[in-house]
Amino acid sequence: MVKIHDFREKGSIRDLLPNEKKDYFEQLSFTYKDNLKASEFNLIKFPRWSIIAGYYAMHDLAKLYLGKNFELKLSAPNIHAATIQALRELVKRKDIIKYLEEAETYFELHKSLMKGREEREKTQYYSLDRTNVNVQRASYFFEKIVLPFIKILEGMINDI
């Protein structure tokens, strides 16, 4: 299995420099909230885009959390896999377990982000599902995956 160390060697994960923090945090804070609004706004008319925007809200908030808590900056190549792996390896501390227990449907954070990525890829790329995304599927994704993930990570960031 690829580890954080491997992503560091590829340049996908690196230490966040002090002079980058303000802009990096402001950008990710804006984009995760903007994507969350877009996900909710598009639920009925454009459910495929609701799933895509919902995933990116999760992804950007995860990068914000990793930046604020661990001073990591994530970027290409392999930014999605690197973000998931960083959550998998770093979010094991006992002081944040309380947030995991609050989610309506239990997902470990990295598994939730992986599920989000899978749903986004199914709707955005080569799957036949991309033309048949319905409101019910997008609503389930938004309510049961996106919102619990966002609630958990926002709580974890606010405790910094």
Coordinates of C-alpha atoms in Angstrom, one line a residue:
M1 CA 0.0 0.0 0.0
V2 CA 1.2 3.5 -0.8
K3 CA 2.0 5.5 2.3
I4 CA 2.3 9.3 3.0
H5 CA 6.1 8.9 2.6
D6 CA 5.6 7.7 -1.0
F7 CA 3.3 10.7 -1.8
R8 CA 6.0 13.0 -0.2
E9 CA 8.6 11.5 -2.6
K10 CA 6.3 12.2 -5.6
G11 CA 5.6 15.8 -4.4
S12 CA 1.9 15.2 -3.8
I13 CA 2.4 15.9 -0.1
R14 CA 4.8 18.5 1.3
D15 CA 5.2 20.7 4.4
L16 CA 3.1 23.9 4.2
L17 CA 5.4 26.9 4.4
P18 CA 4.6 29.7 6.8
N19 CA 4.2 32.2 4.0
E20 CA 1.7 30.0 2.2
K21 CA -0.7 29.3 5.1
K22 CA -3.0 32.3 4.9
D23 CA -3.7 32.1 1.2
Y24 CA -3.9 28.3 1.2
F25 CA -6.4 28.3 4.1
E26 CA -8.5 31.1 2.7
Q27 CA -8.7 29.4 -0.7
L28 CA -9.7 26.0 0.7
S29 CA -12.1 27.5 3.1
F30 CA -13.8 29.4 0.3
T31 CA -13.8 26.5 -2.2
Y32 CA -15.2 23.8 0.2
K33 CA -18.1 26.1 1.2
D34 CA -18.7 27.1 -2.4
N35 CA -18.8 23.5 -3.6
L36 CA -21.1 22.5 -0.7
K37 CA -23.5 25.3 -1.8
A38 CA -23.3 24.2 -5.4
S39 CA -23.9 20.6 -4.4
E40 CA -27.1 21.5 -2.6
F41 CA -28.2 23.9 -5.3
N42 CA -27.8 21.4 -8.1
L43 CA -29.6 18.5 -6.3
I44 CA -32.8 18.7 -8.3
K45 CA -31.9 20.1 -11.7
F46 CA -28.4 18.7 -12.1
P47 CA -27.9 15.7 -9.7
R48 CA -24.7 14.6 -11.5
W49 CA -23.1 18.0 -10.8
S50 CA -24.4 17.8 -7.2
I51 CA -22.4 14.7 -6.6
I52 CA -19.3 16.2 -8.3
A53 CA -19.5 19.4 -6.3
G54 CA -20.2 17.4 -3.1
Y55 CA -17.1 15.4 -3.5
Y56 CA -15.0 18.5 -4.1
A57 CA -16.4 20.1 -0.9
M58 CA -15.3 17.0 1.0
H59 CA -11.9 17.0 -0.8
D60 CA -11.1 20.7 -0.2
L61 CA -12.2 20.5 3.5
A62 CA -10.0 17.4 4.0
K63 CA -7.0 19.4 2.6
L64 CA -7.9 22.3 4.8
Y65 CA -8.0 20.0 7.9
L66 CA -4.7 18.4 7.0
G67 CA -3.1 21.8 6.4
K68 CA -4.3 23.3 9.7
N69 CA -3.7 20.2 11.9
F70 CA -0.6 18.8 10.3
E71 CA 0.8 21.7 8.3
L72 CA 0.6 19.6 5.1
K73 CA 0.0 20.9 1.6
L74 CA -1.4 18.5 -1.0
S75 CA -1.1 19.0 -4.7
A76 CA -0.7 17.2 -8.0
P77 CA 0.2 14.5 -9.0
N78 CA -2.1 12.1 -7.2
I79 CA -3.8 14.8 -5.1
H80 CA -6.9 12.7 -4.5
A81 CA -5.2 9.5 -3.5
A82 CA -2.7 11.5 -1.4
T83 CA -5.5 13.2 0.5
I84 CA -7.3 10.0 1.2
Q85 CA -4.1 8.3 2.4
A86 CA -3.2 11.2 4.6
L87 CA -6.6 11.0 6.3
R88 CA -6.2 7.2 6.6
E89 CA -2.8 7.5 8.4
L90 CA -3.2 10.6 10.4
V91 CA -6.8 10.6 11.7
K92 CA -6.4 7.9 14.3
R93 CA -6.1 10.1 17.4
K94 CA -8.4 9.4 20.3
D95 CA -9.3 13.0 20.8
I96 CA -11.2 13.1 17.5
I97 CA -13.1 9.9 17.8
K98 CA -16.1 11.8 19.3
Y99 CA -16.7 13.4 15.9
L100 CA -16.6 10.1 14.1
E101 CA -19.3 8.8 16.3
E102 CA -21.6 11.7 15.5
A103 CA -22.0 10.8 11.8
E104 CA -25.5 9.4 11.0
T105 CA -24.0 6.6 8.9
Y106 CA -20.6 5.5 10.2
F107 CA -17.8 6.0 7.8
E108 CA -14.2 6.4 8.8
L109 CA -13.2 9.7 7.3
H110 CA -10.9 8.3 4.6
K111 CA -13.5 5.8 3.6
S112 CA -16.1 8.5 3.3
L113 CA -13.8 10.5 1.1
M114 CA -13.1 7.4 -1.0
K115 CA -16.8 6.8 -1.4
G116 CA -17.2 10.4 -2.4
R117 CA -14.5 10.0 -5.0
E118 CA -16.0 6.8 -6.4
E119 CA -19.4 8.5 -6.7
R120 CA -17.9 11.6 -8.4
E121 CA -15.9 9.4 -10.8
K122 CA -19.0 7.3 -11.6
T123 CA -20.9 10.4 -12.5
Q124 CA -18.2 12.4 -14.1
Y125 CA -16.2 10.0 -16.2
Y126 CA -16.6 6.7 -18.1
S127 CA -19.4 5.0 -16.4
L128 CA -22.8 4.6 -18.0
D129 CA -24.2 5.9 -14.6
R130 CA -23.3 9.4 -15.6
T131 CA -26.4 9.8 -17.8
N132 CA -28.7 8.1 -15.3
V133 CA -27.9 10.0 -12.1
N134 CA -31.2 10.6 -10.4
V135 CA -32.3 13.0 -7.7
Q136 CA -32.7 10.2 -5.2
R137 CA -29.1 9.0 -5.6
A138 CA -27.7 12.6 -5.4
S139 CA -29.8 13.3 -2.4
Y140 CA -28.6 10.2 -0.6
F141 CA -25.0 11.1 -1.4
F142 CA -25.5 14.6 -0.2
E143 CA -27.4 13.7 3.1
K144 CA -25.5 10.5 4.1
I145 CA -22.0 11.1 2.9
V146 CA -21.2 14.7 2.2
L147 CA -23.0 16.4 5.1
P148 CA -21.8 14.0 7.9
F149 CA -18.2 14.3 6.5
I150 CA -18.4 18.1 6.4
K151 CA -19.9 18.3 10.0
I152 CA -17.2 16.0 11.4
L153 CA -14.3 17.8 9.8
E154 CA -15.6 21.3 10.5
G155 CA -15.9 20.3 14.2
M156 CA -12.4 19.0 14.2
I157 CA -11.0 22.2 12.6
N158 CA -12.9 24.4 15.1
D159 CA -11.2 22.5 18.0
I160 CA -7.8 23.5 16.8

